[in-house]
Tab-separated table of C-alpha atoms in Angstrom:
chain	number	residue	atom	x	y	z
R	1	MET	CA	128.679	82.202	102.853
R	2	THR	CA	127.848	82.242	106.552
R	3	GLU	CA	124.389	83.022	107.895
R	4	THR	CA	125.690	86.306	109.292
R	5	THR	CA	127.093	87.303	105.896
R	6	GLN	CA	123.844	86.362	104.157
R	7	LEU	CA	121.790	88.397	106.614
R	8	ALA	CA	124.151	91.338	106.238
R	9	ALA	CA	123.754	91.126	102.438
R	10	VAL	CA	119.961	91.154	102.785
R	11	MET	CA	120.169	94.229	105.023
R	12	LEU	CA	122.385	95.970	102.472
R	13	VAL	CA	119.880	95.243	99.687
R	14	LEU	CA	117.036	96.617	101.818
R	15	LEU	CA	119.096	99.691	102.621
R	16	LEU	CA	119.881	100.407	98.958
R	17	PHE	CA	116.375	99.586	97.679
R	18	TRP	CA	114.922	102.893	98.886
R	19	PRO	CA	117.362	105.218	97.065
R	20	GLY	CA	117.285	102.935	94.012
R	21	TYR	CA	113.485	103.017	93.823
R	22	ASN	CA	113.454	106.812	94.137
R	23	LEU	CA	116.092	107.198	91.427
R	24	VAL	CA	113.975	105.129	89.014
R	25	LEU	CA	110.889	107.240	89.782
R	26	ALA	CA	112.848	110.477	89.433
R	27	LEU	CA	114.330	109.438	86.083
R	28	PHE	CA	110.881	108.455	84.858
R	29	VAL	CA	109.297	111.824	85.660
R	30	TRP	CA	112.401	113.654	84.457
R	31	CYS	CA	112.180	112.010	81.034
R	32	ARG	CA	108.464	112.646	80.740
R	33	PRO	CA	107.601	115.169	77.993
R	34	LYS	CA	107.213	118.699	79.349
R	35	ALA	CA	104.052	119.345	77.355
R	36	ARG	CA	101.237	116.890	76.774
R	37	ARG	CA	99.113	116.780	73.653
R	38	ALA	CA	95.523	115.686	73.930
R	39	GLU	CA	95.326	112.047	72.861
R	40	VAL	CA	91.816	112.429	71.525
R	41	PRO	CA	89.943	115.723	71.046
R	42	ALA	CA	86.717	115.943	73.013
R	43	ARG	CA	83.802	115.149	70.668
R	44	ASP	CA	81.053	116.934	72.572
R	45	PRO	CA	81.034	119.595	75.281
R	46	LEU	CA	80.933	118.165	78.777
R	47	GLN	CA	78.961	119.683	81.624
R	48	TYR	CA	81.122	120.002	84.741
R	49	TRP	CA	79.632	120.078	88.217
R	50	ILE	CA	82.296	120.862	90.819
R	51	ILE	CA	81.447	119.844	94.367
R	52	ILE	CA	83.089	121.689	97.261
R	53	PRO	CA	82.473	120.111	100.695
R	54	ALA	CA	82.567	122.858	103.306
R	55	LEU	CA	82.610	122.492	107.072
R	56	ASN	CA	83.719	125.698	108.801
R	57	GLU	CA	85.619	126.961	105.763
R	58	GLU	CA	85.006	130.659	106.383
R	59	ARG	CA	88.667	131.557	105.792
R	60	VAL	CA	89.072	129.914	102.384
R	61	VAL	CA	85.737	129.019	100.771
R	62	ALA	CA	85.231	132.331	98.921
R	63	ASN	CA	88.548	131.979	97.098
R	64	THR	CA	87.813	128.332	96.311
R	65	VAL	CA	84.372	129.079	94.861
R	66	ARG	CA	85.667	131.963	92.743
R	67	SER	CA	88.523	129.845	91.418
R	68	ALA	CA	86.114	127.011	90.556
R	69	LEU	CA	83.738	129.379	88.746
R	70	ALA	CA	86.681	130.784	86.782
R	71	LEU	CA	87.210	127.331	85.208
R	72	ASP	CA	84.031	127.906	83.170
R	73	GLY	CA	84.648	127.823	79.406
R	74	ALA	CA	82.767	127.624	76.130
R	75	ARG	CA	83.283	123.844	75.828
R	76	THR	CA	83.614	123.203	79.563
R	77	PRO	CA	80.607	124.891	81.206
R	78	VAL	CA	80.822	124.788	84.999
R	79	GLN	CA	78.297	124.690	87.813
R	80	VAL	CA	79.534	124.744	91.414
R	81	VAL	CA	77.818	122.969	94.302
R	82	VAL	CA	78.939	123.836	97.832
R	83	VAL	CA	77.784	121.470	100.554
R	84	ASP	CA	77.690	123.452	103.795
R	85	ASP	CA	77.934	120.497	106.144
R	86	GLY	CA	76.567	122.138	109.287
R	87	SER	CA	79.103	124.975	109.612
R	88	ASP	CA	78.836	127.060	112.771
R	89	ASP	CA	81.278	129.791	111.706
R	90	GLY	CA	80.853	132.461	109.025
R	91	THR	CA	80.746	130.030	106.085
R	92	PRO	CA	77.005	130.574	105.339
R	93	ARG	CA	77.494	134.347	105.344
R	94	VAL	CA	80.514	134.170	103.012
R	95	LEU	CA	78.618	131.957	100.566
R	96	ALA	CA	75.568	134.235	100.647
R	97	GLU	CA	77.754	137.156	99.546
R	98	ILE	CA	78.724	135.391	96.287
R	99	ASP	CA	76.116	136.388	93.716
R	100	ASP	CA	76.428	133.992	90.783
R	101	HIS	CA	73.726	131.950	89.073
R	102	ARG	CA	76.195	129.045	88.625
R	103	LEU	CA	76.613	128.592	92.389
R	104	HIS	CA	74.342	126.136	94.237
R	105	VAL	CA	74.565	126.000	98.037
R	106	LEU	CA	73.214	122.936	99.829
R	107	ARG	CA	72.818	123.493	103.562
R	108	ARG	CA	72.918	120.390	105.764
R	109	THR	CA	71.916	120.591	109.411
R	110	LEU	CA	72.316	118.250	112.355
R	111	PRO	CA	71.680	115.364	112.813
R	112	ASP	CA	72.296	114.717	109.086
R	113	ALA	CA	75.367	116.950	108.880
R	114	ARG	CA	78.930	116.232	110.003
R	115	ARG	CA	78.925	112.540	109.197
R	116	GLY	CA	82.093	112.729	107.150
R	117	LYS	CA	83.211	114.050	103.785
R	118	GLY	CA	81.810	111.011	101.984
R	119	GLU	CA	78.246	111.702	103.135
R	120	ALA	CA	78.519	115.368	102.104
R	121	LEU	CA	79.714	114.351	98.635
R	122	ASN	CA	76.918	111.800	98.289
R	123	HIS	CA	74.347	114.473	99.177
R	124	ALA	CA	75.646	116.754	96.402
R	125	TYR	CA	75.919	113.818	93.972
R	126	ARG	CA	72.237	112.957	94.395
R	127	TYR	CA	71.350	116.614	93.827
R	128	VAL	CA	73.343	116.765	90.575
R	129	ARG	CA	72.069	113.372	89.439
R	130	GLY	CA	68.468	114.527	89.822
R	131	ILE	CA	69.099	117.601	87.661
R	132	ALA	CA	71.011	115.634	85.010
R	133	GLU	CA	68.387	112.883	84.804
R	134	GLU	CA	65.632	115.462	84.355
R	135	ALA	CA	67.612	117.220	81.608
R	136	GLY	CA	68.794	113.982	79.983
R	137	THR	CA	72.480	114.946	80.354
R	138	VAL	CA	73.801	112.105	82.519
R	139	HIS	CA	76.010	110.825	79.661
R	140	CYS	CA	77.889	114.143	79.315
R	141	THR	CA	78.071	115.210	82.967
R	142	ILE	CA	81.321	115.135	84.924
R	143	ILE	CA	81.462	115.552	88.698
R	144	GLY	CA	84.634	117.080	90.114
R	145	VAL	CA	85.660	117.373	93.756
R	146	ILE	CA	87.715	120.312	94.995
R	147	ASP	CA	88.370	120.676	98.711
R	148	GLY	CA	87.543	123.847	100.600
R	149	ASP	CA	91.117	125.119	100.202
R	150	GLY	CA	91.597	123.996	96.578
R	151	ARG	CA	92.457	126.133	93.555
R	152	GLY	CA	92.023	124.888	90.008
R	153	GLU	CA	94.550	125.893	87.355
R	154	PRO	CA	92.991	127.918	84.482
R	155	GLY	CA	92.410	125.779	81.400
R	156	MET	CA	92.764	122.482	83.263
R	157	LEU	CA	89.341	121.237	82.175
R	158	THR	CA	90.453	121.155	78.532
R	159	GLU	CA	93.047	118.503	79.318
R	160	ILE	CA	90.612	116.591	81.502
R	161	SER	CA	88.022	116.615	78.704
R	162	SER	CA	90.545	115.080	76.302
R	163	TYR	CA	90.793	112.033	78.580
R	164	PHE	CA	87.028	111.714	78.900
R	165	ALA	CA	86.768	111.611	75.101
R	166	ARG	CA	87.551	107.905	75.496
R	167	ARG	CA	84.460	106.038	76.670
R	168	SER	CA	86.581	103.569	78.623
R	169	VAL	CA	87.751	106.324	80.985
R	170	GLY	CA	85.573	106.568	84.067
R	171	ALA	CA	87.584	109.099	86.087
R	172	VAL	CA	90.543	111.466	85.937
R	173	GLN	CA	92.826	112.528	88.776
R	174	CYS	CA	94.663	115.861	88.632
R	175	ARG	CA	98.117	116.732	89.872
R	176	VAL	CA	98.163	118.323	93.337
R	177	ARG	CA	100.529	120.983	94.638
R	178	ILE	CA	100.811	123.208	97.721
R	179	HIS	CA	100.297	126.946	97.262
R	180	ASN	CA	101.471	128.176	100.707
R	181	ARG	CA	104.901	126.546	100.545
R	182	THR	CA	106.655	129.416	102.344
R	183	THR	CA	107.518	127.245	105.358
R	184	LEU	CA	109.785	124.204	105.309
R	185	LEU	CA	106.992	121.836	106.384
R	186	ALA	CA	104.617	123.076	103.674
R	187	PHE	CA	107.377	122.894	101.072
R	188	LEU	CA	108.049	119.275	102.082
R	189	GLN	CA	104.409	118.501	101.302
R	190	ASP	CA	104.771	120.213	97.917
R	191	LEU	CA	107.849	118.066	97.229
R	192	GLU	CA	105.786	115.006	98.152
R	193	PHE	CA	102.695	115.829	96.077
R	194	GLY	CA	104.273	117.740	93.200
R	195	CYS	CA	107.198	115.361	92.622
R	196	VAL	CA	107.030	111.974	94.368
R	197	VAL	CA	103.270	111.374	94.079
R	198	ASP	CA	103.276	112.951	90.614
R	199	ALA	CA	105.909	110.473	89.438
R	200	SER	CA	104.127	107.532	91.077
R	201	GLN	CA	100.777	108.427	89.512
R	202	SER	CA	102.375	108.928	86.095
R	203	LEU	CA	103.925	105.473	86.340
R	204	ARG	CA	100.603	103.973	87.441
R	205	ASP	CA	98.957	105.629	84.449
R	206	LEU	CA	100.989	103.324	82.219
R	207	VAL	CA	99.701	100.153	83.897
R	208	GLY	CA	96.148	101.360	84.586
R	209	THR	CA	96.251	101.658	88.386
R	210	VAL	CA	95.909	105.415	88.977
R	211	GLY	CA	94.372	106.199	92.366
R	212	LEU	CA	91.907	108.980	93.118
R	213	GLY	CA	92.859	111.707	95.571
R	214	GLY	CA	90.620	113.690	97.860
R	215	ASN	CA	91.307	116.865	95.884
R	216	GLY	CA	91.084	117.197	92.103
R	217	GLN	CA	89.169	114.028	91.240
R	218	PHE	CA	86.781	114.105	88.257
R	219	VAL	CA	84.367	111.217	87.663
R	220	ARG	CA	81.720	110.534	85.020
R	221	LEU	CA	78.229	110.818	86.461
R	222	SER	CA	77.324	107.629	84.586
R	223	THR	CA	80.148	105.819	86.402
R	224	LEU	CA	78.931	107.068	89.773
R	225	THR	CA	75.322	106.058	89.067
R	226	GLY	CA	76.542	102.498	88.573
R	227	LEU	CA	77.779	102.558	92.170
R	228	GLY	CA	74.382	103.359	93.684
R	229	ASP	CA	73.091	106.215	95.834
R	230	ALA	CA	76.311	106.495	97.871
R	231	PRO	CA	79.417	106.180	95.665
R	232	TRP	CA	81.571	107.682	98.413
R	233	SER	CA	81.757	105.642	101.598
R	234	ALA	CA	82.378	106.436	105.250
R	235	CYS	CA	85.986	105.241	104.851
R	236	LEU	CA	88.548	107.670	106.298
R	237	VAL	CA	90.056	107.967	102.799
R	238	GLU	CA	86.867	107.855	100.743
R	239	ASP	CA	88.795	108.884	97.620
R	240	LEU	CA	91.048	105.817	97.688
R	241	GLU	CA	88.065	103.520	98.156
R	242	LEU	CA	86.112	105.177	95.327
R	243	GLY	CA	89.097	104.716	93.034
R	244	LEU	CA	89.240	101.004	93.824
R	245	ARG	CA	85.508	100.659	93.196
R	246	VAL	CA	85.835	102.404	89.813
R	247	HIS	CA	88.672	100.073	88.819
R	248	LEU	CA	86.551	97.061	89.782
R	249	THR	CA	83.831	98.214	87.345
R	250	GLY	CA	86.333	97.867	84.501
R	251	ARG	CA	86.523	101.633	83.876
R	252	ARG	CA	89.960	103.209	83.644
R	253	ILE	CA	91.243	106.126	85.721
R	254	ARG	CA	93.709	108.467	84.010
R	255	TYR	CA	96.215	110.883	85.521
R	256	ALA	CA	96.249	114.463	84.183
R	257	ALA	CA	99.846	115.425	84.954
R	258	TYR	CA	99.510	119.020	83.719
R	259	ALA	CA	96.063	119.853	85.099
R	260	THR	CA	96.980	121.133	88.540
R	261	ILE	CA	94.985	121.680	91.720
R	262	THR	CA	96.709	123.542	94.544
R	263	GLN	CA	95.776	123.332	98.212
R	264	GLN	CA	96.949	124.521	101.595
R	265	GLY	CA	99.809	122.684	103.221
R	266	LEU	CA	99.840	122.082	106.955
R	267	VAL	CA	102.377	124.202	108.825
R	268	ASP	CA	101.991	122.521	112.220
R	269	VAL	CA	103.649	119.144	112.894
R	270	LYS	CA	100.893	118.006	115.256
R	271	ARG	CA	98.191	118.588	112.632
R	272	LEU	CA	100.295	116.921	109.963
R	273	LEU	CA	100.666	113.809	112.120
R	274	ARG	CA	96.916	113.753	112.702
R	275	GLN	CA	96.218	114.061	108.966
R	276	ARG	CA	98.675	111.324	107.999
R	277	THR	CA	97.402	109.043	110.754
R	278	ARG	CA	93.889	109.369	109.344
R	279	TRP	CA	95.178	108.586	105.854
R	280	GLY	CA	97.035	105.549	107.135
R	281	GLN	CA	93.996	104.273	109.000
R	282	GLY	CA	91.860	104.727	105.894
R	283	ASN	CA	94.420	102.842	103.831
R	284	LEU	CA	94.177	99.963	106.277
R	285	GLN	CA	90.388	99.976	105.910
R	286	CYS	CA	90.802	99.572	102.139
R	287	LEU	CA	92.780	96.346	102.499
R	288	ARG	CA	89.444	94.523	102.394
R	289	TYR	CA	89.410	95.156	98.631
R	290	VAL	CA	92.472	92.962	98.042
R	291	PRO	CA	90.437	89.720	97.582
R	292	LYS	CA	88.098	91.505	95.139
R	293	LEU	CA	91.053	92.820	93.140
R	294	VAL	CA	92.570	89.336	93.004
R	295	ARG	CA	89.308	87.867	91.669
R	296	ALA	CA	88.488	90.717	89.269
R	297	LYS	CA	88.825	89.747	85.595
R	298	SER	CA	89.235	93.400	84.646
R	299	VAL	CA	92.467	93.656	86.673
R	300	GLY	CA	95.536	92.219	84.929
R	301	SER	CA	98.484	90.637	86.706
R	302	VAL	CA	100.746	93.696	86.377
R	303	ALA	CA	97.983	95.997	87.589
R	304	LEU	CA	97.243	93.653	90.489
R	305	LEU	CA	100.875	93.759	91.623
R	306	GLU	CA	100.817	97.559	91.507
R	307	PHE	CA	97.555	97.696	93.484
R	308	LEU	CA	99.041	95.397	96.114
R	309	GLN	CA	102.183	97.495	96.203
R	310	TYR	CA	100.482	100.778	97.034
R	311	LEU	CA	97.964	99.188	99.398
R	312	LEU	CA	100.545	97.166	101.344
R	313	THR	CA	103.685	99.324	101.156
R	314	PRO	CA	102.548	101.838	103.823
R	315	TRP	CA	102.446	98.956	106.309
R	316	LEU	CA	106.044	98.033	105.530
R	317	VAL	CA	107.250	101.591	106.129
R	318	ALA	CA	106.972	101.474	109.923
R	319	PRO	CA	108.956	98.243	110.505
R	320	MET	CA	111.521	99.205	107.844
R	321	THR	CA	112.042	102.597	109.464
R	322	LEU	CA	112.509	100.988	112.870
R	323	LEU	CA	114.928	98.455	111.398
R	324	ILE	CA	117.057	101.026	109.592
R	325	THR	CA	117.025	103.351	112.613
R	326	ALA	CA	118.149	100.486	114.852
R	327	LEU	CA	120.938	99.510	112.452
R	328	MET	CA	122.110	103.110	112.234
R	329	GLY	CA	122.132	103.349	116.028
R	330	VAL	CA	124.131	100.137	116.305
R	331	ASN	CA	126.643	101.387	113.740
R	332	PHE	CA	127.183	104.719	115.448
R	333	TYR	CA	127.537	103.023	118.833
R	334	ALA	CA	130.056	100.594	117.372
R	335	GLN	CA	132.310	103.424	116.247
R	336	PHE	CA	132.697	104.575	119.843
R	337	SER	CA	132.670	101.202	121.617
R	338	GLY	CA	134.771	99.097	119.249
R	339	HIS	CA	132.240	96.251	119.178
R	340	GLU	CA	131.383	94.636	115.842
R	341	PHE	CA	127.931	93.198	116.699
R	342	ALA	CA	128.189	89.958	114.705
R	343	GLY	CA	129.676	91.570	111.611
R	344	PHE	CA	126.917	94.144	111.058
R	345	THR	CA	129.161	97.113	111.844
R	346	ALA	CA	132.415	98.393	110.446
R	347	ASN	CA	135.470	99.477	112.411
R	348	GLY	CA	138.868	100.901	111.634
R	349	SER	CA	139.543	101.594	107.960
R	350	ASP	CA	136.081	100.316	106.948
R	351	ALA	CA	134.211	102.749	109.180
R	352	LEU	CA	134.261	105.794	106.899
R	353	PRO	CA	133.115	103.910	103.737
R	354	ALA	CA	130.339	102.256	105.733
R	355	LEU	CA	129.244	105.593	107.155
R	356	GLY	CA	129.281	107.028	103.629
R	357	ILE	CA	126.944	104.300	102.390
R	358	TRP	CA	124.526	105.046	105.219
R	359	LEU	CA	124.541	108.776	104.551
R	360	VAL	CA	124.085	108.344	100.792
R	361	ALA	CA	121.159	105.965	101.306
R	362	LEU	CA	119.639	108.427	103.757
R	363	VAL	CA	119.912	111.761	101.943
R	364	LEU	CA	120.255	110.923	98.228
R	365	PRO	CA	116.517	110.389	97.488
R	366	GLY	CA	115.540	113.743	98.984
R	367	LEU	CA	118.290	115.615	97.131
R	368	VAL	CA	117.258	113.980	93.859
R	369	TRP	CA	113.652	115.076	94.382
R	370	GLY	CA	114.828	118.581	95.273
R	371	VAL	CA	116.648	118.811	91.931
R	372	VAL	CA	113.618	117.385	90.104
R	373	HIS	CA	111.384	119.983	91.777
R	374	ARG	CA	113.618	122.784	90.550
R	375	LEU	CA	113.982	121.490	86.997
R	376	ARG	CA	110.317	120.574	86.530
R	377	ASN	CA	108.576	123.505	88.225
R	378	HIS	CA	111.028	126.439	88.034
R	379	ASP	CA	109.194	128.265	90.815
R	380	GLU	CA	111.618	127.824	93.733
R	381	PRO	CA	115.369	128.601	93.951
R	382	LEU	CA	117.741	125.639	93.800
R	383	PRO	CA	119.270	126.207	97.301
R	384	ARG	CA	115.813	126.041	98.866
R	385	CYS	CA	114.983	122.888	96.887
R	386	LEU	CA	118.198	121.241	98.112
R	387	LEU	CA	117.453	122.289	101.688
R	388	VAL	CA	114.003	120.692	101.577
R	389	GLY	CA	115.603	117.618	100.028
R	390	LEU	CA	117.959	117.297	102.989
R	391	ALA	CA	114.960	117.525	105.350
R	392	TYR	CA	113.017	114.875	103.425
R	393	PRO	CA	114.262	111.887	105.530
R	394	ALA	CA	112.895	113.531	108.703
R	395	PHE	CA	109.575	114.034	106.904
R	396	LEU	CA	109.484	110.309	106.113
R	397	VAL	CA	110.115	109.488	109.764
R	398	LEU	CA	107.025	111.552	110.646
R	399	GLY	CA	105.059	109.488	108.137
R	400	SER	CA	106.324	106.273	109.680
R	401	PHE	CA	105.259	107.444	113.113
R	402	SER	CA	101.805	108.284	111.737
R	403	THR	CA	101.513	104.788	110.280
R	404	SER	CA	102.226	103.275	113.689
R	405	ARG	CA	99.563	105.498	115.247
R	406	ALA	CA	97.120	104.455	112.511
R	407	LEU	CA	97.644	100.796	113.356
R	408	TYR	CA	96.937	101.489	117.019
R	409	ARG	CA	93.797	103.527	116.278
R	410	HIS	CA	92.486	100.893	113.865
R	411	PHE	CA	92.787	98.006	116.278
R	412	ALA	CA	91.472	100.194	119.111
R	413	ARG	CA	88.421	100.952	116.881
R	414	ARG	CA	88.914	104.710	117.172
R	415	THR	CA	87.452	106.437	114.104
R	416	THR	CA	86.499	109.953	115.260
R	417	TRP	CA	88.477	112.887	113.890
R	418	ALA	CA	88.676	116.641	114.452
R	419	LYS	CA	88.618	118.796	111.312
R	420	THR	CA	91.881	120.461	110.286
R	421	GLU	CA	91.707	124.222	110.743
R	422	ARG	CA	92.448	126.334	107.655
R	423	LEU	CA	94.813	129.305	107.442
R	424	ALA	CA	93.544	132.752	106.485
R	425	GLU	CA	94.266	133.776	102.875
R	426	LYS	CA	94.268	136.881	100.730
R	427	GLU	CA	91.103	137.368	98.734
R	428	VAL	CA	91.073	136.224	95.108
R	429	PRO	CA	89.288	138.659	92.726
R	430	ALA	CA	85.857	137.464	91.662
R	431	PRO	CA	85.603	136.271	88.019
R	432	VAL	CA	83.189	137.873	85.608
R	433	ALA	CA	80.150	135.596	85.413
R	434	PRO	CA	79.269	134.636	81.822
R	435	GLN	CA	75.750	134.499	80.460
R	436	PRO	CA	73.779	131.360	81.406
R	437	VAL	CA	74.844	128.395	79.272
R	438	PRO	CA	72.000	126.449	77.599
R	439	LYS	CA	71.607	122.926	78.897
R	440	ILE	CA	73.278	120.283	76.727
R	441	ALA	CA	70.769	118.064	74.968
């Protein structure tokens, strides 16, 4: 076999790896049971404190608070802490209009405010810790994080409590979906979170490498106290870093596939690129945990490989995208010029089969996820799911571009970010506030 043939074979394997990997993930989530039974019933009621970081969330914070308060149940009592991180819009007024004894509003002002989501979460954490330590309820207190545009699914805390019944579980991550998926771009994000990420997290749940997300994370207060006064860092993806720190303590993170948090999707390409660039830059910041993961006795070999995969894979996306795009360009040019380019292109009778392979590798993963979305969720028509599947490759190209921007910003030491503006929403009816729940002894 010549060197050219060997290189061409390697390129073919790389080309087919992407659709193959997606097919395996899709089959895994497809075969997953549609209803989950609690592995272990919760022994004792857990006290839930839900933190909502709010910086200029006037348009959405009322709905988020009401939805969080509505999660309150007999065995899952809820208190809500909103951290107003120096808002200069109508957020303070909106919060003042919500009359509920379960709502605690912490107002931060400059210069302490606006130092990042991590600092706001740490401020609320110390507030909750003080109350729990005074009441002696640290062992049964769970801290949840819901973003300013988040909506918790009714009854979700019952499933989460079943995971926390195991003492080895230090945190639980919920499934995330997009509730304003009326536009193609927002629907693409729902396909990503509700199908691709859902399948990836479910697979990680088997090997013990579930990652925490910025929305819908629930962590034991006792686990957070072991991480000091500031469990959340100034990292641009503080949720990913917290998840790695929890894993390094030896505590397990579980994935609640049927406890769903919904959030707003971005409907503007420019804002989406900015968001994904920040995520990519934060992922790069977390690479410093690789040596600690390698040395950690609590991390097995299979888990270590999975950690390395999801920490390093984003940095392979950009060069792979450029490579595949270049090869596609060369192939299309060859069809019109007649050049073979050292055996990497097909001409004559081989042109159509070669073009078919390219097109299948390009569009098959998205179409598969479109079908999975329809069959798993049943809330969107099949034609629309197939349409978003066809657009999925372009969405991945946007992600690749964001990764390249993240690399530039990281090495240029640029870490400042503008907050993403929310979209206005219809008002959610206020829940009926129950009688005060006695503190758990």
